Coordinates of C-alpha atoms and ligand atoms in Angstrom, one line a residue:
X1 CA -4.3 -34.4 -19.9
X2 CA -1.6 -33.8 -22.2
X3 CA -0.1 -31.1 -20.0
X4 CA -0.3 -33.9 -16.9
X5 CA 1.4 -36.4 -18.7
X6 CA 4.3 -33.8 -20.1
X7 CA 4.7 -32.9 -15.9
X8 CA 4.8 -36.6 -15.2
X9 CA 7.5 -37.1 -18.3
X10 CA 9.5 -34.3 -18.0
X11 CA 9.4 -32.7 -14.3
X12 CA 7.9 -29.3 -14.5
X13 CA 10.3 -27.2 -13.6
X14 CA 13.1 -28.8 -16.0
X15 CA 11.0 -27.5 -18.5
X16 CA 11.1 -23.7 -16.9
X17 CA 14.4 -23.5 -15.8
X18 CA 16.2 -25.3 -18.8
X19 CA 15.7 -22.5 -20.8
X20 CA 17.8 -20.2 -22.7
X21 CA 16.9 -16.6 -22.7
X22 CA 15.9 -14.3 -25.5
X23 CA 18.9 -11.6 -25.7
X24 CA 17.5 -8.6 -27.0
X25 CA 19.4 -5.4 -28.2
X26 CA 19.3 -2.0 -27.1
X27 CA 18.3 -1.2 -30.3
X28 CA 15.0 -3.0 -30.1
X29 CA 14.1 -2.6 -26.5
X30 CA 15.2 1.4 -25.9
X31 CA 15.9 1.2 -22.6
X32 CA 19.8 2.7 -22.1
X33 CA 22.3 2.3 -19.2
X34 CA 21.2 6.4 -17.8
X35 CA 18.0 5.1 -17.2
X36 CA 18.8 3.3 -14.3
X37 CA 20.0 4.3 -10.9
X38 CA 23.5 5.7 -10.3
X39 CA 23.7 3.2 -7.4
X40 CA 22.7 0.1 -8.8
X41 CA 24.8 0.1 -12.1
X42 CA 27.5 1.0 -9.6
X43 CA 26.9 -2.6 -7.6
X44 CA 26.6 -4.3 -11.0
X45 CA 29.9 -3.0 -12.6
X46 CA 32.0 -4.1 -9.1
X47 CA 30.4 -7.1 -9.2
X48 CA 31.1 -7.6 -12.6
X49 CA 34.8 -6.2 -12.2
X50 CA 35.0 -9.2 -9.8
X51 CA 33.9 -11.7 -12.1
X52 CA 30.5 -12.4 -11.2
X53 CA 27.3 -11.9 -13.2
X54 CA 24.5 -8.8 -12.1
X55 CA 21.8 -7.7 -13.5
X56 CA 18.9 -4.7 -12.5
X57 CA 16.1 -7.1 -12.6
X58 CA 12.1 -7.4 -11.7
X59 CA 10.0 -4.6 -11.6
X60 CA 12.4 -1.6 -12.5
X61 CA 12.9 -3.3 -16.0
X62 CA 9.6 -4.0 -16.4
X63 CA 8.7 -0.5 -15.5
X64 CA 11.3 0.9 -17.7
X65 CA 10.3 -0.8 -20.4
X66 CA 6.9 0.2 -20.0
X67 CA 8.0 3.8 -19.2
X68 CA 6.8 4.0 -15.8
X69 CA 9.1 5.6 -13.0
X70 CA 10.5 2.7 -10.9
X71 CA 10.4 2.2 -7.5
X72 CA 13.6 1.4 -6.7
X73 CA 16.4 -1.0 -9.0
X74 CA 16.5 -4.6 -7.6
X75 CA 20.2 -6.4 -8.6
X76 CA 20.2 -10.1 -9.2
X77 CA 23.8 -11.8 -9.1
X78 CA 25.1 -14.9 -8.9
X79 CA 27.9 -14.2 -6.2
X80 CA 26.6 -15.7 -2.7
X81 CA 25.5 -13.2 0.0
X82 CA 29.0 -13.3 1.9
X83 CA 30.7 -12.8 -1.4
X84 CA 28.9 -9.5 -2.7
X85 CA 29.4 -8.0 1.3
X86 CA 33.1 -8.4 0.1
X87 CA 32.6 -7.1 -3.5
X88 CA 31.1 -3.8 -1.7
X89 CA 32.3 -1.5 1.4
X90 CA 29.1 -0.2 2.7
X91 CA 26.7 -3.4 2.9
X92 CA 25.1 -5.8 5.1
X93 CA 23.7 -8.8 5.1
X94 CA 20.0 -8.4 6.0
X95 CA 17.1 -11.3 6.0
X96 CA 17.5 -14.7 8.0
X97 CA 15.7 -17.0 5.7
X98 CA 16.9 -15.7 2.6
X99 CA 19.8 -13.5 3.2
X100 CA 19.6 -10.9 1.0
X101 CA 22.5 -7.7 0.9
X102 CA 21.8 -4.2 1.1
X103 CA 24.5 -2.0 -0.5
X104 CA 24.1 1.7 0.7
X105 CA 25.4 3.7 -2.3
X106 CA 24.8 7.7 -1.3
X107 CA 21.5 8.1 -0.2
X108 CA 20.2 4.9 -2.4
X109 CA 20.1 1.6 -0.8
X110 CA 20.4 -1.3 -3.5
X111 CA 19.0 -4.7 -2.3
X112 CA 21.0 -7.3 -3.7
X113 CA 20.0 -10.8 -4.2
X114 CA 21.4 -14.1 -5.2
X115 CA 19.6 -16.1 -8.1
X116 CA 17.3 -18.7 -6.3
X117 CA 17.3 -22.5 -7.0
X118 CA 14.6 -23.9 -8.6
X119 CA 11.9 -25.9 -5.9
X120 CA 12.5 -28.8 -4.7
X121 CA 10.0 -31.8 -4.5
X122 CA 11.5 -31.6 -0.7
X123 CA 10.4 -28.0 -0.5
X124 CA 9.0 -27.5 2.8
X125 CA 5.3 -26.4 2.4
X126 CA 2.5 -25.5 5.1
X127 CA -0.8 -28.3 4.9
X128 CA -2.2 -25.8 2.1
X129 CA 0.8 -26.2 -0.1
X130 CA 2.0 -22.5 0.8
X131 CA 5.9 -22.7 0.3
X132 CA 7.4 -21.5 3.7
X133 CA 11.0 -22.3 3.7
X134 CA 13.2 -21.6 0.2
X135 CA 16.7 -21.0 0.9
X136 CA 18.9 -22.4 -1.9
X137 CA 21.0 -20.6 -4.2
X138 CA 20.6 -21.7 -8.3
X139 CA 21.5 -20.8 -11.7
X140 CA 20.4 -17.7 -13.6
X141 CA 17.8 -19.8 -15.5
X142 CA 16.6 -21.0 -12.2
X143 CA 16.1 -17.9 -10.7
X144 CA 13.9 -16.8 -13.6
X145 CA 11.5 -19.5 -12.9
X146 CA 10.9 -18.9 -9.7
X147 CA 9.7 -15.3 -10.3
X148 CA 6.2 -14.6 -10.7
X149 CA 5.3 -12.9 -14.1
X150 CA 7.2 -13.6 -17.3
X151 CA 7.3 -9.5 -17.2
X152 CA 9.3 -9.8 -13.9
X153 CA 11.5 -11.8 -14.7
X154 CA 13.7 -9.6 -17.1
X155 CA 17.6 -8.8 -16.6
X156 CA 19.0 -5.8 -17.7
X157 CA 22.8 -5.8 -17.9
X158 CA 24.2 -2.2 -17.6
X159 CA 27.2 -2.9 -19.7
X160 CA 25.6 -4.3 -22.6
X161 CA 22.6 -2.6 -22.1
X162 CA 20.9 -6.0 -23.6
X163 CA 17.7 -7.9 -21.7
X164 CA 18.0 -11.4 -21.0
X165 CA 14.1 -12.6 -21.1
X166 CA 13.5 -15.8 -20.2
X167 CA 9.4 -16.2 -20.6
X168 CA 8.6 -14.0 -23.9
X169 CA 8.3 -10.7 -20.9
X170 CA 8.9 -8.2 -23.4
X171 CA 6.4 -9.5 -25.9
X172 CA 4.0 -10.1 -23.4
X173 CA 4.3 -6.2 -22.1
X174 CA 4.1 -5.3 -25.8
X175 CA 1.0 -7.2 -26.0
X176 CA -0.1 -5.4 -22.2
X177 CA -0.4 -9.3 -20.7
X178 CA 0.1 -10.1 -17.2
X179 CA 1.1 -13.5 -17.3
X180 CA 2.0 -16.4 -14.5
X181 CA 5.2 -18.1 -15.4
X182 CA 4.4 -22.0 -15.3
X183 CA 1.2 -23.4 -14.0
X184 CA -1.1 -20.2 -12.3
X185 CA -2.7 -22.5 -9.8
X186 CA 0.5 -24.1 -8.7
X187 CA 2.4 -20.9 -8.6
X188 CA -0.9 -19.9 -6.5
X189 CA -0.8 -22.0 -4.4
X190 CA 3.4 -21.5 -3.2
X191 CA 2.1 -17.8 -2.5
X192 CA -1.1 -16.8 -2.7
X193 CA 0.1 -12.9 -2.7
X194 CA 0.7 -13.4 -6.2
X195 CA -2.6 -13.4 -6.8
X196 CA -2.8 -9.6 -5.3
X197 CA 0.3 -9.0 -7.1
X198 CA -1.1 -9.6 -10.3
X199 CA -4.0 -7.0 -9.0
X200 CA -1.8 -4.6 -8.2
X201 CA 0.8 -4.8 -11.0
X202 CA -2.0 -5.4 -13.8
X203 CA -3.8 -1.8 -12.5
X204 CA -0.3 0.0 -12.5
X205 CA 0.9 -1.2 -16.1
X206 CA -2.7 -1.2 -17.3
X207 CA -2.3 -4.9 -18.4
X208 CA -5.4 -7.4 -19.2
X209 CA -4.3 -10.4 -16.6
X210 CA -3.9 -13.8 -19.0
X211 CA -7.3 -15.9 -18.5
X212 CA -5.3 -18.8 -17.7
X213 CA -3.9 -16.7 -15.0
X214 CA -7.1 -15.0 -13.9
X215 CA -9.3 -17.5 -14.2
X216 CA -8.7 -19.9 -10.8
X217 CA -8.2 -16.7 -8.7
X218 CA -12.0 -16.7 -7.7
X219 CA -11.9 -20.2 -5.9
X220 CA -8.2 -19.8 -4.4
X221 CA -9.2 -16.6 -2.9
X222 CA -9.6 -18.2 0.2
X223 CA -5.7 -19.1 0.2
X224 CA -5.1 -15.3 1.3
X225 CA -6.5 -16.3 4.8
X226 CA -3.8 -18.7 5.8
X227 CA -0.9 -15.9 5.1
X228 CA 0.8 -14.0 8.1
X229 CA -1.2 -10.9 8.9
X230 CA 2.1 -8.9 8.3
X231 CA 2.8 -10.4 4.7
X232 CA -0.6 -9.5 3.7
X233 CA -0.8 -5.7 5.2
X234 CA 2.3 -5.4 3.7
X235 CA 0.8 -6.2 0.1
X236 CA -2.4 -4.4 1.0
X237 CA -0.6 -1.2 1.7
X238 CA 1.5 -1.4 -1.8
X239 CA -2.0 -2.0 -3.3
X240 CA -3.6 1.2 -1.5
X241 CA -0.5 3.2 -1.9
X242 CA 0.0 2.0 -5.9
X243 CA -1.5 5.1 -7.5
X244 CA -4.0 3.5 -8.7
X245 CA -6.1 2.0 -5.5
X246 CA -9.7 2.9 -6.8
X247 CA -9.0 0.8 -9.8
X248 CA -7.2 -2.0 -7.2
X249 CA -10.0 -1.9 -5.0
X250 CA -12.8 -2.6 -7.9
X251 CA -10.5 -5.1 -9.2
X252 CA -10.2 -6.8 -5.8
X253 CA -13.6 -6.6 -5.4
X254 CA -14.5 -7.9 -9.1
X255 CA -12.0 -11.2 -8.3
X256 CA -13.9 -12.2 -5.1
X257 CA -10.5 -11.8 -3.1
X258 CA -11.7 -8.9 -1.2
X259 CA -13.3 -12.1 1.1
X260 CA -9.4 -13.3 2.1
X261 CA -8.1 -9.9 2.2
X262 CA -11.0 -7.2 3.6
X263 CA -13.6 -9.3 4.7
X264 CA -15.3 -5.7 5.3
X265 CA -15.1 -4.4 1.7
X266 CA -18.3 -6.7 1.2
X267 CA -19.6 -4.2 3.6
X268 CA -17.7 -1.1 2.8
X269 CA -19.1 -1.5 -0.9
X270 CA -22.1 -2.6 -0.2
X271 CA -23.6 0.9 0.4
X272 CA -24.0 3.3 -2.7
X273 CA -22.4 6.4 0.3
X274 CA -19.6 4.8 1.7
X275 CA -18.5 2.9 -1.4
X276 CA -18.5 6.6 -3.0
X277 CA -16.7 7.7 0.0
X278 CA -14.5 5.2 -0.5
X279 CA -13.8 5.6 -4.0
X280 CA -13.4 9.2 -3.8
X281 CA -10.3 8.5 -0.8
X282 CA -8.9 6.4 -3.2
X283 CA -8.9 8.5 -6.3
X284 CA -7.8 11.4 -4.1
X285 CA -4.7 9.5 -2.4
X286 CA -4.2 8.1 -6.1
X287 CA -3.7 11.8 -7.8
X288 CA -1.5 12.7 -4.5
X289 CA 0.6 9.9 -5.6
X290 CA 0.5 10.5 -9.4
X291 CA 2.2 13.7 -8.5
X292 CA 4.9 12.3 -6.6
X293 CA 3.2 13.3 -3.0
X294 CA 3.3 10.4 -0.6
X295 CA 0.8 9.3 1.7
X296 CA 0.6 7.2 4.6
X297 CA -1.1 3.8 5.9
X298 CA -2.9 5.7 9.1
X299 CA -4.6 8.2 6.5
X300 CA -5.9 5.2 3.8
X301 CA -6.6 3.2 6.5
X302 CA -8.4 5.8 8.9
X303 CA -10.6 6.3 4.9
X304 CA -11.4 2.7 4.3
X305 CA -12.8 2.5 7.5
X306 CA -14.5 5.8 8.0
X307 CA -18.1 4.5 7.2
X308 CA -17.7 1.8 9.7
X309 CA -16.6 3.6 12.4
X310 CA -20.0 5.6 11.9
X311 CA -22.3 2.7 12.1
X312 CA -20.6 1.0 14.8
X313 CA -20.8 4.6 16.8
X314 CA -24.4 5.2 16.2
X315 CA -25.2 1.4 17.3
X316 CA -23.3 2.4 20.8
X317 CA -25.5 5.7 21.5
X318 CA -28.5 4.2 20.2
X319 CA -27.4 1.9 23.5
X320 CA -27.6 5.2 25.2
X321 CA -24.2 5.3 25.9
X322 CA -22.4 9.1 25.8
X323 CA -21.2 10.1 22.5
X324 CA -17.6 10.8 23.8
X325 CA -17.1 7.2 24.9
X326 CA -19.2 5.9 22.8
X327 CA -17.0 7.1 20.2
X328 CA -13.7 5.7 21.3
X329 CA -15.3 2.2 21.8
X330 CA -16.4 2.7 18.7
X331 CA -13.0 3.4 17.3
X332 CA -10.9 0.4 19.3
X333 CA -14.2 -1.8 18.4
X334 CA -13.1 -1.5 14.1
X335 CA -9.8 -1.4 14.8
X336 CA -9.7 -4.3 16.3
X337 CA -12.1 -6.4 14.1
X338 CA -10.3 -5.1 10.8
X339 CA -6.8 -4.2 12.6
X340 CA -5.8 -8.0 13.1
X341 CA -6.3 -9.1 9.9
X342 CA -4.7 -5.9 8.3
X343 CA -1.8 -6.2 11.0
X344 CA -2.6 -2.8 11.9
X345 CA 0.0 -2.0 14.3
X346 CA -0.5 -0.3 17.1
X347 CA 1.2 3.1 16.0
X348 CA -0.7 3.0 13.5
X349 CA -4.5 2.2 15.3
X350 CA -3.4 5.5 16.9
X351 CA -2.6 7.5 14.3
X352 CA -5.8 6.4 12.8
X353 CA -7.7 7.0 15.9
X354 CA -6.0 10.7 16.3
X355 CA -7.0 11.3 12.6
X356 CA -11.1 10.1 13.2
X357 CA -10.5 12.1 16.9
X358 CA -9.6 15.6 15.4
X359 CA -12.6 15.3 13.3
X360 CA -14.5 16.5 15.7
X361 CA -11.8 19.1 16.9
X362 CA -11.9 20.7 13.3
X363 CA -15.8 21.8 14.1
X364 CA -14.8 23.1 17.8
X365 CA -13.4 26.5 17.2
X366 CA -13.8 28.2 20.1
X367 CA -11.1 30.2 22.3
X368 CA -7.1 28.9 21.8
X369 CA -8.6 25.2 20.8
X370 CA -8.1 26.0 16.9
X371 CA -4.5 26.5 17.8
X372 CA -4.1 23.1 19.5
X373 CA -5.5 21.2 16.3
X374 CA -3.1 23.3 14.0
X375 CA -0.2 22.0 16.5
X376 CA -1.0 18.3 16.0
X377 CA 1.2 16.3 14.7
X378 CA -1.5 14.7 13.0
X379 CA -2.9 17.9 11.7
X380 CA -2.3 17.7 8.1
X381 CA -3.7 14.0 7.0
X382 CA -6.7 15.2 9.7
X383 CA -7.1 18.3 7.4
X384 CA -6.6 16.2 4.0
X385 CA -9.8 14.1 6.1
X386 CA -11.3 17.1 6.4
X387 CA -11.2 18.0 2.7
X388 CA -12.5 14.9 1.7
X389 CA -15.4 14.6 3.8
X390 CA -16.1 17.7 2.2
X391 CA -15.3 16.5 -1.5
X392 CA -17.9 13.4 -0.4
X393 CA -20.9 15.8 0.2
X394 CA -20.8 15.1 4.0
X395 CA -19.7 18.7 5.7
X396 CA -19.8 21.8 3.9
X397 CA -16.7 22.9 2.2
X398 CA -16.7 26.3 4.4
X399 CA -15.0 24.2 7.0
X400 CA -11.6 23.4 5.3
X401 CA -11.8 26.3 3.7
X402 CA -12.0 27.9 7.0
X403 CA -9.3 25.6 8.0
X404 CA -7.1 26.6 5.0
X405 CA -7.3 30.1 5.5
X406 CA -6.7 29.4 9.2
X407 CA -3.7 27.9 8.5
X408 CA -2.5 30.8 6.8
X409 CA -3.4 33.4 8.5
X410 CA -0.8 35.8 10.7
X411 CA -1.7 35.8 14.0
X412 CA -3.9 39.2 14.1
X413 CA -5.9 37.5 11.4
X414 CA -6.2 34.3 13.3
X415 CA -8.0 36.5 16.1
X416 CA -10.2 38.2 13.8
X417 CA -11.3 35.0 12.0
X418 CA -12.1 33.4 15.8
X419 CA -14.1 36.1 17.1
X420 CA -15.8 36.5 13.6
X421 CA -16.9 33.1 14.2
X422 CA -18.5 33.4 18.1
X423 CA -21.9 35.6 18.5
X424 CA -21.7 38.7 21.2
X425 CA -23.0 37.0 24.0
X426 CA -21.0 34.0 24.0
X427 CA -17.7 36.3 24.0
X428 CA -19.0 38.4 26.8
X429 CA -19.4 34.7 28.8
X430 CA -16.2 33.4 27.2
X431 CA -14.0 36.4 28.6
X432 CA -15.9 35.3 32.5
X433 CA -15.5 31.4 32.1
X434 CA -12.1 31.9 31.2
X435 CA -10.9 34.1 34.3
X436 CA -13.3 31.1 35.9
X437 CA -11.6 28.0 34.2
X438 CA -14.6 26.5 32.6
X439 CA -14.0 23.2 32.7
X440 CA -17.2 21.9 32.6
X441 CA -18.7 24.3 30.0
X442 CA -15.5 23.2 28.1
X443 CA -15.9 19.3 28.2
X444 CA -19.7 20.0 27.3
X445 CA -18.4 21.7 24.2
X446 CA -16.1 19.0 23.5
X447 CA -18.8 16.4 23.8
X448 CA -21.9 18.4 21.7
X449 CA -18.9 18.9 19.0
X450 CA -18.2 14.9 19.1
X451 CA -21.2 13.8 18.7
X452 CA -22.0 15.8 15.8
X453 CA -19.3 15.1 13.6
X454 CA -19.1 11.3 12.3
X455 CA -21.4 11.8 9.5
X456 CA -24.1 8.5 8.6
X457 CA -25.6 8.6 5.5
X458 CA -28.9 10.1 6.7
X459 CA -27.1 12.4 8.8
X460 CA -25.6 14.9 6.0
X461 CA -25.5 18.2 8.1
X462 CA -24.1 21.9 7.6
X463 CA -21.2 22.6 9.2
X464 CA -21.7 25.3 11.9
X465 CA -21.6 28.5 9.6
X466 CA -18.3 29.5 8.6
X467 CA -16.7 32.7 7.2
Ligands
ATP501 P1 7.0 -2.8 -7.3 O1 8.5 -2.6 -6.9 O2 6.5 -2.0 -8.4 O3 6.1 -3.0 -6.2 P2 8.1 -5.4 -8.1 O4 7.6 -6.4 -9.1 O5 9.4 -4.8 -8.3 O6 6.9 -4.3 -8.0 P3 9.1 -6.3 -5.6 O7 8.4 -6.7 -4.4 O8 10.0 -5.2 -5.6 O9 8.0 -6.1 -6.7 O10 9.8 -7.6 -6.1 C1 10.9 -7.6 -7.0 C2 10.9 -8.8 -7.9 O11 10.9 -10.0 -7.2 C3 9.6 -8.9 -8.8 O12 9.7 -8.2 -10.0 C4 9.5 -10.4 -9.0 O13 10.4 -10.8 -10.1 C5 10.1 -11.0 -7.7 N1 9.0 -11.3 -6.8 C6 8.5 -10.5 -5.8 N2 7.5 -11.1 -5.2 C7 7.3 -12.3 -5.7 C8 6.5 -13.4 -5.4 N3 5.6 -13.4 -4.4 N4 6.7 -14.5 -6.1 C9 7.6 -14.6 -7.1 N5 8.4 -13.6 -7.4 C10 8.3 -12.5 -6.7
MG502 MG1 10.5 -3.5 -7.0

């Protein structure tokens, strides 16, 4: 009541983006002018030599201050986009709704963006209330407003090494709060990403989310479904890719926004096998991660959906349809039911695809096939598959480890490990079928190999005896 008539008095955001901010010392905060990038100091002392304001700002203070690596080192200035292109030689003005500049300082590129103006009652919205055009320049207080967490919204100027914190950020870190600046449904509501935001950057900061701000993400879930496909893969990706995914995904799935986000993680969870499938991709990409390794959408994708792709296979041979086609129907069929909502591009489908498809390859090691599968470009995340499905309990680990020393091997050694592997009589036919082409024998192969290999939950079998 009290807070509606305080809105109604005062307008909401005069409250937010009247504010002074906290300056805080060096000496209290820790975080020195080294610690940030060579590059963006750089664009903040030539905009500053120019008269203009600019601070590192958003996540790499936060994340400095928390003593986390940063991603990369955001700069917030109030000189207009066509100003900082003059302020800096190699930049360009990128972005056609809200021009932001990229500065390309060495091998760093520095995004470079002009404090926003505070919202507008005019602000043009979609019927949900989802803010879709927001284009005006404003004042530094403004433009602290309109950021999401009061830990975001933190400027770090290089040559006074000093924070400006508008919203208590560095108290709230200290206290390890995520909190929404202003009202968390209306702020919701403009974008309901922030809602996976505060997932994601809670899970990576190892922050409690404030109730206020946790609390109405349950029923607002269903927000996610109106945003563009690309947006939300986007955010989906960072999640996945965060480090700390397994934690993301329970998280997700604790929130109830799995239902606007993967509709399937209802199923993908719902199984004790393919949630601890799941769970063990995750931790797996996360520890890659941790140690600086990078991994790629196809590879987390081609994992979350692993489980489906078997039960929507064995549906089309129960059908009686052969396991070869069977398979790649099976294959476009999740892609496509999962893909659109994910924005799984097309690239990507068939990267994923060529990941599931060598699979089945990685069991077929017969004649000069094992060196076509070590020449894939897709060899490595099919083998990091490979391991995993192992790790999960589904194929027996003398497969990558056959793989591994495979790999390795010099080429006499890559002879003697295939004819280790193929009984007497099947080299004595091998050495005819070859001088006969063998075609047919070979596509047989192919196929028995295929339609062994997607592994269902009752179906854990041995892999075919390796060294
Ligand atoms: P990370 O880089 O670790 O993914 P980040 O917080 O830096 O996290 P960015 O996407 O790089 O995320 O965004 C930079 C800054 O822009 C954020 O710190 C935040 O202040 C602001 N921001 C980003 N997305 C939103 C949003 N949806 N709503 C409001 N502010 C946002
Ligand atoms: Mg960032």
């Amino acid at each position: 009541m009290l807070r509606k008539f305080i809105n109604r008095v005062f307008k909401r955001d005069d409250a937010l983006t009247a504010r002074e901010p906290a300056i805080i010392p060096v000496s209290s905060h820790g975080v020195s002018r080294d610690q940030i990038s060579s590059g963006s100091r750089r664009v903040c002392e030539a905009l500053r030599e120019r008269g203009y304001k600019a601070y590192v700002v958003g996540g790499a203070v936060r994340d400095l201050l928390a003593r986390v690596t940063p991603k990369d080192f955001d700069v917030a200035t109030d000189a207009t986009p066509d100003e900082v292109r003059r302020c800096l030689r190699r930049s360009r003005i990128v972005g056609r709704r809200f021009q932001i500049v990229h500065a390309y300082m060495g091998q760093e590129v520095v995004e470079i963006t002009t404090f926003r103006g505070a919202l507008g009652d005019d602000a043009k919205t979609d019927a949900h209330g989802r803010v879709l055009r927001d284009n005006i320049f404003g004042s530094q207080a403004e433009d602290a407003a309109r950021r999401d967490f009061t830990v975001n919204a933190l400027y770090f100027d290089p040559a006074t090494e000093q924070i400006l914190d508008y919203h208590h950020g560095v108290a709230d870190l200290r206290q390890k709060t995520l909190r929404v600046i202003g009202d968390p449904r209306t702020r919701y509501r403009e974008d309901p990403i922030r809602m996976l935001r505060a997932i994601r950057l809670a899970a990576k900061l190892g922050l409690a989310i404030d109730p206020a701000a946790r609390r109405p993400i349950r029923e607002m879930a269903i927000l996610l479904e109106n945003i563009p496909a690309a947006r939300l893969s986007d955010e989906i990706f960072k999640l996945l890719s965060s480090g700390h995914a397994a934690r993301c995904l329970r998280q997700l799935h604790a929130e109830g926004l799995h239902q606007g986000t993967l509709p399937l993680l209802d199923v993908l969870l719902r199984t004790p096998e393919s949630e601890q499938f799941i769970m063990l991709a995750m931790a797996d990409t996360d520890a890659r991660i941790q140690q600086g390794k990078s991994s790629s959408p196809c590879f987390l994708f081609a994992a979350l959906l692993w489980r489906e792709l078997g039960i929507a296979w064995q549906a089309l041979r129960e059908t009686g349809e052969h396991p070869l086609p069977a398979l790649h129907r099976a294959m476009n069929d999740v892609l496509s039911a999962q893909g659109q909502k994910l924005a799984i591009t097309r690239r990507i489908a068939g990267d994923i695809k060529e990941i599931w498809a060598l699979q089945s390859r990685f069991e077929h090691r017969v004649g000069r096939h094992p060196y076509g599968v070590l020449a894939h470009p897709r060899f490595r995340a099919a083998y990091e598959f490979l391991r995993l499905r192992a790790k999960a309990g589904e194929i027996d680990a003398a497969l990558p480890a056959w793989w591994l020393e495979f790999q390795n091997a010099d080429s006499d050694a890559r002879n003697g490990m295939l004819s280790a592997l193929a009984p007497e009589s099947a080299k004595r036919r091998g050495r005819r079928r070859s001088r006969r082409g063998g075609k047919r024998e070979k596509a047989a192969a192919n196929e028995n190999a295929a339609a062994d290999f997607v592994a269902l939950p009752e179906n854990n079998r041995e892999s075919d005896g390796a060294a």
